[in-house]
Structure formats: structure tokens, C-alpha cells
Amino acid sequence: MTIAVYPGSFDPFTKGHMDIVERGAGIFDEIVVGVLMNSSKQPFFELDERVSLIQEACKGIKNVRVEKFSGLLVNYMDQIGASIILKGLRAVADYEYELSMAQMNKCLNSKVETMFLMSNSNFSHVSSSMIKDIVSLGGDVSDFLPENINKILINRINGRI
Ligand code: PNS
């Protein structure tokens, strides 16, 4: 049973993230989407809300669960019996950051492997921070977000929730 953790802030979770989860679910026995607690970034969605929105977006995929975690990723992986860190790689710009993180995680726990899926070309330009920027300026991001997450965003912008 190979459990892979797909870690991130996911603020918000995009169709690019969804694509990695879907493809990862076809490779590994179980994907755990690990939503990071204690992020230094000012969140757009609170942690518990992020978890439930991602759960809703992924409900059609049987071998996916969504959890929040805090502290070191490798410690969290030990707790849940995961051996693989799953990441998406969008462009060369991601590479340096991801390489050093993969190497550091390997130093912290030699049993952990980081595996990368190249992002779908439809989403290689999509990032959560860009989405937040566009939304805050009144732009349409419906092409880049799962339907439930886009709906919440629109409601929030219109002051309904
Ligand atoms: O979506 P993000 O913010 O780019 O994700 C970053 C994340 C969550 C993958 C990274 O910050 C992380 O793994 N944090 C947990 C703390 C940790 O283990 N740090 C050492 C990593 S080398």
C-alpha cells in the first residue's frame, strides 16, 4: 500500500492542483492532500474551509483524502504511513525551489521520495497567488478553479457569504 502526500497551502485549490490529484490517484494506492497549517501567508480561505472545499472538489475520487497538518511534512508522513511526496512541476521557475525542498526532505528522512508530475499544459500558468490577485481585482477565474470553489469565491465577492 503506497500512500503519497500531496502537500501545499492550496489557497485556493485550483484545477491545476486537481489535475495532479487525479493523475496521482491513478498511480498510488492513496493520495492524502495535506493542507498546511501555520502558513506565514495571509490566507484567503481559512484552513478548515480549505480542507472542506478540497474534500468537496475531490469527492468523486475514491482513493483521495484531505487532511490538515502542521509541523514538518516528514513527521506528518510518518504519522500516516506515507512514503511519497507528490508534487506538480509547472515550469523551470518551480525547479530550484522544489529541488532544494526534495533534497532537504530526503536529508530529514531518507526513506521519503519526492515524485513530480509535469503539470498539464492547460494549467502550467495557473498559480494560487495569481488567482487571488485576479479575484481581488474583479477578474473572472472560473476557468482555473473547481466549480464549488469558484462559486464560493463569487458569493464572497458579492458579499453573500
Ligand atoms: O503550496 P506551498 O505553500 O508552496 O506548499 C509548501 C509546502 C507546504 C509543501 C512546504 O512549505 C512544506 O512542506 N511545509 C511543511 C514544513 C516542512 O516540512 N518544511 C521543511 C520542508 S524542506
PDB file of C-alpha atoms and ligand atoms in Angstrom:
ATOM      1  CA  MET A   1       0.000   0.000   0.000  1.00  0.00           C
ATOM      2  CA  THR A   2       1.767   3.157  -1.192  1.00  0.00           C
ATOM      3  CA  ILE A   3       0.462   6.373   0.311  1.00  0.00           C
ATOM      4  CA  ALA A   4       1.505   9.635  -1.337  1.00  0.00           C
ATOM      5  CA  VAL A   5       1.054  13.007   0.289  1.00  0.00           C
ATOM      6  CA  TYR A   6       0.312  15.980  -1.935  1.00  0.00           C
ATOM      7  CA  PRO A   7       1.240  18.886   0.357  1.00  0.00           C
ATOM      8  CA  GLY A   8       0.520  22.561  -0.064  1.00  0.00           C
ATOM      9  CA  SER A   9      -1.241  25.689   1.100  1.00  0.00           C
ATOM     10  CA  PHE A  10      -3.936  25.326  -1.589  1.00  0.00           C
ATOM     11  CA  ASP A  11      -5.237  28.839  -1.019  1.00  0.00           C
ATOM     12  CA  PRO A  12      -7.182  28.355  -3.208  1.00  0.00           C
ATOM     13  CA  PHE A  13      -7.052  24.805  -4.613  1.00  0.00           C
ATOM     14  CA  THR A  14      -7.005  25.171  -8.423  1.00  0.00           C
ATOM     15  CA  LYS A  15      -7.796  22.964 -11.417  1.00  0.00           C
ATOM     16  CA  GLY A  16      -4.017  22.562 -11.742  1.00  0.00           C
ATOM     17  CA  HIS A  17      -3.917  21.019  -8.244  1.00  0.00           C
ATOM     18  CA  MET A  18      -6.964  18.911  -9.105  1.00  0.00           C
ATOM     19  CA  ASP A  19      -5.194  17.556 -12.183  1.00  0.00           C
ATOM     20  CA  ILE A  20      -2.223  16.419 -10.079  1.00  0.00           C
ATOM     21  CA  VAL A  21      -4.549  14.737  -7.538  1.00  0.00           C
ATOM     22  CA  GLU A  22      -6.480  12.919 -10.281  1.00  0.00           C
ATOM     23  CA  ARG A  23      -3.338  11.669 -12.007  1.00  0.00           C
ATOM     24  CA  GLY A  24      -1.665  10.780  -8.699  1.00  0.00           C
ATOM     25  CA  ALA A  25      -4.737   8.786  -7.674  1.00  0.00           C
ATOM     26  CA  GLY A  26      -4.227   6.639 -10.766  1.00  0.00           C
ATOM     27  CA  ILE A  27      -0.627   5.878  -9.775  1.00  0.00           C
ATOM     28  CA  PHE A  28      -0.640   5.477  -5.981  1.00  0.00           C
ATOM     29  CA  ASP A  29      -2.914   3.436  -3.694  1.00  0.00           C
ATOM     30  CA  GLU A  30      -3.931   6.501  -1.752  1.00  0.00           C
ATOM     31  CA  ILE A  31      -3.385  10.242  -2.105  1.00  0.00           C
ATOM     32  CA  VAL A  32      -3.558  12.361   1.011  1.00  0.00           C
ATOM     33  CA  VAL A  33      -3.929  16.039   0.206  1.00  0.00           C
ATOM     34  CA  GLY A  34      -2.043  17.606   3.124  1.00  0.00           C
ATOM     35  CA  VAL A  35      -3.190  21.153   3.719  1.00  0.00           C
ATOM     36  CA  LEU A  36      -0.602  23.181   5.561  1.00  0.00           C
ATOM     37  CA  MET A  37      -1.447  24.780   8.880  1.00  0.00           C
ATOM     38  CA  ASN A  38       0.549  27.728  10.254  1.00  0.00           C
ATOM     39  CA  SER A  39       1.299  29.215   6.881  1.00  0.00           C
ATOM     40  CA  SER A  40       3.058  32.551   7.191  1.00  0.00           C
ATOM     41  CA  LYS A  41       0.970  33.771   4.276  1.00  0.00           C
ATOM     42  CA  GLN A  42      -2.251  35.706   4.976  1.00  0.00           C
ATOM     43  CA  PRO A  43      -4.899  33.142   3.959  1.00  0.00           C
ATOM     44  CA  PHE A  44      -7.712  33.851   1.546  1.00  0.00           C
ATOM     45  CA  PHE A  45      -9.658  30.827   2.855  1.00  0.00           C
ATOM     46  CA  GLU A  46      -9.292  29.663   6.469  1.00  0.00           C
ATOM     47  CA  LEU A  47      -7.683  26.269   6.923  1.00  0.00           C
ATOM     48  CA  ASP A  48     -10.807  24.240   7.791  1.00  0.00           C
ATOM     49  CA  GLU A  49     -12.679  25.838   4.920  1.00  0.00           C
ATOM     50  CA  ARG A  50      -9.853  24.935   2.533  1.00  0.00           C
ATOM     51  CA  VAL A  51     -10.000  21.320   3.729  1.00  0.00           C
ATOM     52  CA  SER A  52     -13.764  21.030   3.219  1.00  0.00           C
ATOM     53  CA  LEU A  53     -13.659  22.773  -0.177  1.00  0.00           C
ATOM     54  CA  ILE A  54     -10.945  20.387  -1.389  1.00  0.00           C
ATOM     55  CA  GLN A  55     -12.894  17.410   0.024  1.00  0.00           C
ATOM     56  CA  GLU A  56     -15.933  18.530  -1.932  1.00  0.00           C
ATOM     57  CA  ALA A  57     -13.879  19.068  -5.127  1.00  0.00           C
ATOM     58  CA  CYS A  58     -12.282  15.594  -4.822  1.00  0.00           C
ATOM     59  CA  LYS A  59     -15.365  13.661  -3.697  1.00  0.00           C
ATOM     60  CA  GLY A  60     -15.555  11.745  -6.987  1.00  0.00           C
ATOM     61  CA  ILE A  61     -12.111  10.178  -6.490  1.00  0.00           C
ATOM     62  CA  LYS A  62     -12.263   7.172  -4.161  1.00  0.00           C
ATOM     63  CA  ASN A  63      -8.636   6.912  -3.030  1.00  0.00           C
ATOM     64  CA  VAL A  64      -8.180  10.539  -2.004  1.00  0.00           C
ATOM     65  CA  ARG A  65      -8.477  12.008   1.448  1.00  0.00           C
ATOM     66  CA  VAL A  66      -7.870  15.540   2.601  1.00  0.00           C
ATOM     67  CA  GLU A  67      -6.313  16.476   5.940  1.00  0.00           C
ATOM     68  CA  LYS A  68      -4.701  19.461   7.566  1.00  0.00           C
ATOM     69  CA  PHE A  69      -1.225  19.150   9.021  1.00  0.00           C
ATOM     70  CA  SER A  70       1.250  21.250  10.940  1.00  0.00           C
ATOM     71  CA  GLY A  71       4.962  20.956  11.608  1.00  0.00           C
ATOM     72  CA  LEU A  72       7.413  19.063   9.458  1.00  0.00           C
ATOM     73  CA  LEU A  73       5.981  17.282   6.443  1.00  0.00           C
ATOM     74  CA  VAL A  74       8.210  14.228   7.010  1.00  0.00           C
ATOM     75  CA  ASN A  75       6.878  13.867  10.587  1.00  0.00           C
ATOM     76  CA  TYR A  76       3.308  14.062   9.349  1.00  0.00           C
ATOM     77  CA  MET A  77       4.157  11.408   6.732  1.00  0.00           C
ATOM     78  CA  ASP A  78       5.500   9.122   9.477  1.00  0.00           C
ATOM     79  CA  GLN A  79       2.255   9.529  11.407  1.00  0.00           C
ATOM     80  CA  ILE A  80       0.092   8.472   8.462  1.00  0.00           C
ATOM     81  CA  GLY A  81       2.459   5.861   6.966  1.00  0.00           C
ATOM     82  CA  ALA A  82       3.146   7.779   3.742  1.00  0.00           C
ATOM     83  CA  SER A  83       6.380   7.282   1.805  1.00  0.00           C
ATOM     84  CA  ILE A  84       5.954   9.535  -1.240  1.00  0.00           C
ATOM     85  CA  ILE A  85       5.711  13.302  -1.538  1.00  0.00           C
ATOM     86  CA  LEU A  86       3.762  14.106  -4.693  1.00  0.00           C
ATOM     87  CA  LYS A  87       4.380  17.469  -6.340  1.00  0.00           C
ATOM     88  CA  GLY A  88       3.399  19.170  -9.573  1.00  0.00           C
ATOM     89  CA  LEU A  89       6.073  20.928 -11.617  1.00  0.00           C
ATOM     90  CA  ARG A  90       4.807  23.763 -13.780  1.00  0.00           C
ATOM     91  CA  ALA A  91       7.897  25.401 -15.232  1.00  0.00           C
ATOM     92  CA  VAL A  92      11.653  25.833 -14.796  1.00  0.00           C
ATOM     93  CA  ALA A  93      10.875  28.540 -12.236  1.00  0.00           C
ATOM     94  CA  ASP A  94       9.488  25.864  -9.885  1.00  0.00           C
ATOM     95  CA  TYR A  95      12.514  23.635 -10.267  1.00  0.00           C
ATOM     96  CA  GLU A  96      15.104  25.218  -7.960  1.00  0.00           C
ATOM     97  CA  TYR A  97      12.689  25.616  -5.056  1.00  0.00           C
ATOM     98  CA  GLU A  98      11.310  22.101  -5.493  1.00  0.00           C
ATOM     99  CA  LEU A  99      14.769  20.553  -5.886  1.00  0.00           C
ATOM    100  CA  SER A 100      16.061  22.027  -2.621  1.00  0.00           C
ATOM    101  CA  MET A 101      12.868  21.073  -0.790  1.00  0.00           C
ATOM    102  CA  ALA A 102      13.066  17.494  -2.113  1.00  0.00           C
ATOM    103  CA  GLN A 103      16.731  17.261  -1.103  1.00  0.00           C
ATOM    104  CA  MET A 104      16.051  18.680   2.349  1.00  0.00           C
ATOM    105  CA  ASN A 105      13.151  16.316   2.946  1.00  0.00           C
ATOM    106  CA  LYS A 106      15.427  13.444   1.884  1.00  0.00           C
ATOM    107  CA  CYS A 107      18.003  14.610   4.479  1.00  0.00           C
ATOM    108  CA  LEU A 108      15.284  14.786   7.130  1.00  0.00           C
ATOM    109  CA  ASN A 109      14.020  11.288   6.304  1.00  0.00           C
ATOM    110  CA  SER A 110      15.992   9.133   3.870  1.00  0.00           C
ATOM    111  CA  LYS A 111      13.020   6.802   3.307  1.00  0.00           C
ATOM    112  CA  VAL A 112      10.929   9.565   1.759  1.00  0.00           C
ATOM    113  CA  GLU A 113      10.907  10.024  -2.026  1.00  0.00           C
ATOM    114  CA  THR A 114       9.611  13.134  -3.785  1.00  0.00           C
ATOM    115  CA  MET A 115       7.957  12.412  -7.124  1.00  0.00           C
ATOM    116  CA  PHE A 116       6.962  15.057  -9.644  1.00  0.00           C
ATOM    117  CA  LEU A 117       4.224  15.117 -12.235  1.00  0.00           C
ATOM    118  CA  MET A 118       4.654  17.648 -15.013  1.00  0.00           C
ATOM    119  CA  SER A 119       1.688  19.964 -14.936  1.00  0.00           C
ATOM    120  CA  ASN A 120      -0.948  19.758 -17.630  1.00  0.00           C
ATOM    121  CA  SER A 121      -0.151  22.433 -20.230  1.00  0.00           C
ATOM    122  CA  ASN A 122      -3.679  23.842 -19.772  1.00  0.00           C
ATOM    123  CA  PHE A 123      -2.761  24.804 -16.212  1.00  0.00           C
ATOM    124  CA  SER A 124       1.006  25.382 -16.237  1.00  0.00           C
ATOM    125  CA  HIS A 125       0.466  29.153 -15.954  1.00  0.00           C
ATOM    126  CA  VAL A 126      -2.023  28.894 -13.062  1.00  0.00           C
ATOM    127  CA  SER A 127      -0.940  29.693  -9.512  1.00  0.00           C
ATOM    128  CA  SER A 128      -2.961  30.313  -6.352  1.00  0.00           C
ATOM    129  CA  SER A 129      -1.311  33.690  -5.805  1.00  0.00           C
ATOM    130  CA  MET A 130      -2.189  34.815  -9.342  1.00  0.00           C
ATOM    131  CA  ILE A 131      -5.782  33.653  -8.798  1.00  0.00           C
ATOM    132  CA  LYS A 132      -6.006  35.717  -5.591  1.00  0.00           C
ATOM    133  CA  ASP A 133      -4.633  38.729  -7.424  1.00  0.00           C
ATOM    134  CA  ILE A 134      -7.096  38.425 -10.310  1.00  0.00           C
ATOM    135  CA  VAL A 135     -10.060  37.840  -7.961  1.00  0.00           C
ATOM    136  CA  SER A 136      -9.185  40.838  -5.811  1.00  0.00           C
ATOM    137  CA  LEU A 137      -9.173  42.969  -8.971  1.00  0.00           C
ATOM    138  CA  GLY A 138     -12.584  41.693 -10.056  1.00  0.00           C
ATOM    139  CA  GLY A 139     -11.389  39.298 -12.790  1.00  0.00           C
ATOM    140  CA  ASP A 140     -13.006  36.011 -13.841  1.00  0.00           C
ATOM    141  CA  VAL A 141     -11.122  32.906 -12.642  1.00  0.00           C
ATOM    142  CA  SER A 142     -13.804  30.316 -13.353  1.00  0.00           C
ATOM    143  CA  ASP A 143     -11.610  28.555 -15.952  1.00  0.00           C
ATOM    144  CA  PHE A 144      -8.980  27.823 -13.319  1.00  0.00           C
ATOM    145  CA  LEU A 145     -10.957  26.703 -10.261  1.00  0.00           C
ATOM    146  CA  PRO A 146     -13.110  23.670  -9.412  1.00  0.00           C
ATOM    147  CA  GLU A 147     -16.776  24.696  -9.657  1.00  0.00           C
ATOM    148  CA  ASN A 148     -17.514  24.631  -5.907  1.00  0.00           C
ATOM    149  CA  ILE A 149     -14.516  26.814  -5.104  1.00  0.00           C
ATOM    150  CA  ASN A 150     -15.309  29.325  -7.841  1.00  0.00           C
ATOM    151  CA  LYS A 151     -18.908  29.521  -6.558  1.00  0.00           C
ATOM    152  CA  ILE A 152     -17.785  30.335  -3.001  1.00  0.00           C
ATOM    153  CA  LEU A 153     -15.405  32.969  -4.327  1.00  0.00           C
ATOM    154  CA  ILE A 154     -18.123  34.657  -6.370  1.00  0.00           C
ATOM    155  CA  ASN A 155     -20.565  34.577  -3.426  1.00  0.00           C
ATOM    156  CA  ARG A 156     -17.925  36.050  -1.173  1.00  0.00           C
ATOM    157  CA  ILE A 157     -17.055  38.816  -3.607  1.00  0.00           C
ATOM    158  CA  ASN A 158     -20.733  39.640  -3.910  1.00  0.00           C
ATOM    159  CA  GLY A 159     -20.950  39.733  -0.106  1.00  0.00           C
ATOM    160  CA  ARG A 160     -23.451  36.875   0.125  1.00  0.00           C
ATOM    161  CA  ILE A 161     -21.369  34.630   2.452  1.00  0.00           C
TER     162      ILE A 161
HETATM  163  O1  PNS B   1       1.707  25.439  -1.585  1.00  0.00           O
HETATM  164  P1  PNS B   1       3.024  25.779  -0.961  1.00  0.00           P
HETATM  165  O2  PNS B   1       2.851  26.870   0.078  1.00  0.00           O
HETATM  166  O3  PNS B   1       4.092  26.085  -1.975  1.00  0.00           O
HETATM  167  O4  PNS B   1       3.491  24.455  -0.191  1.00  0.00           O
HETATM  168  C1  PNS B   1       4.690  24.439   0.552  1.00  0.00           C
HETATM  169  C2  PNS B   1       4.765  23.170   1.411  1.00  0.00           C
HETATM  170  C3  PNS B   1       3.515  23.007   2.253  1.00  0.00           C
HETATM  171  C4  PNS B   1       4.888  21.964   0.509  1.00  0.00           C
HETATM  172  C5  PNS B   1       6.030  23.297   2.299  1.00  0.00           C
HETATM  173  O5  PNS B   1       6.052  24.564   2.869  1.00  0.00           O
HETATM  174  C6  PNS B   1       6.080  22.255   3.409  1.00  0.00           C
HETATM  175  O6  PNS B   1       6.292  21.097   3.157  1.00  0.00           O
HETATM  176  N1  PNS B   1       5.872  22.719   4.664  1.00  0.00           N
HETATM  177  C7  PNS B   1       5.871  21.886   5.840  1.00  0.00           C
HETATM  178  C8  PNS B   1       7.036  22.221   6.769  1.00  0.00           C
HETATM  179  C9  PNS B   1       8.289  21.468   6.372  1.00  0.00           C
HETATM  180  O7  PNS B   1       8.337  20.261   6.370  1.00  0.00           O
HETATM  181  N2  PNS B   1       9.318  22.229   5.985  1.00  0.00           N
HETATM  182  C10 PNS B   1      10.574  21.693   5.522  1.00  0.00           C
HETATM  183  C11 PNS B   1      10.478  21.440   4.026  1.00  0.00           C
HETATM  184  S1  PNS B   1      12.049  21.163   3.355  1.00  0.00           S
END
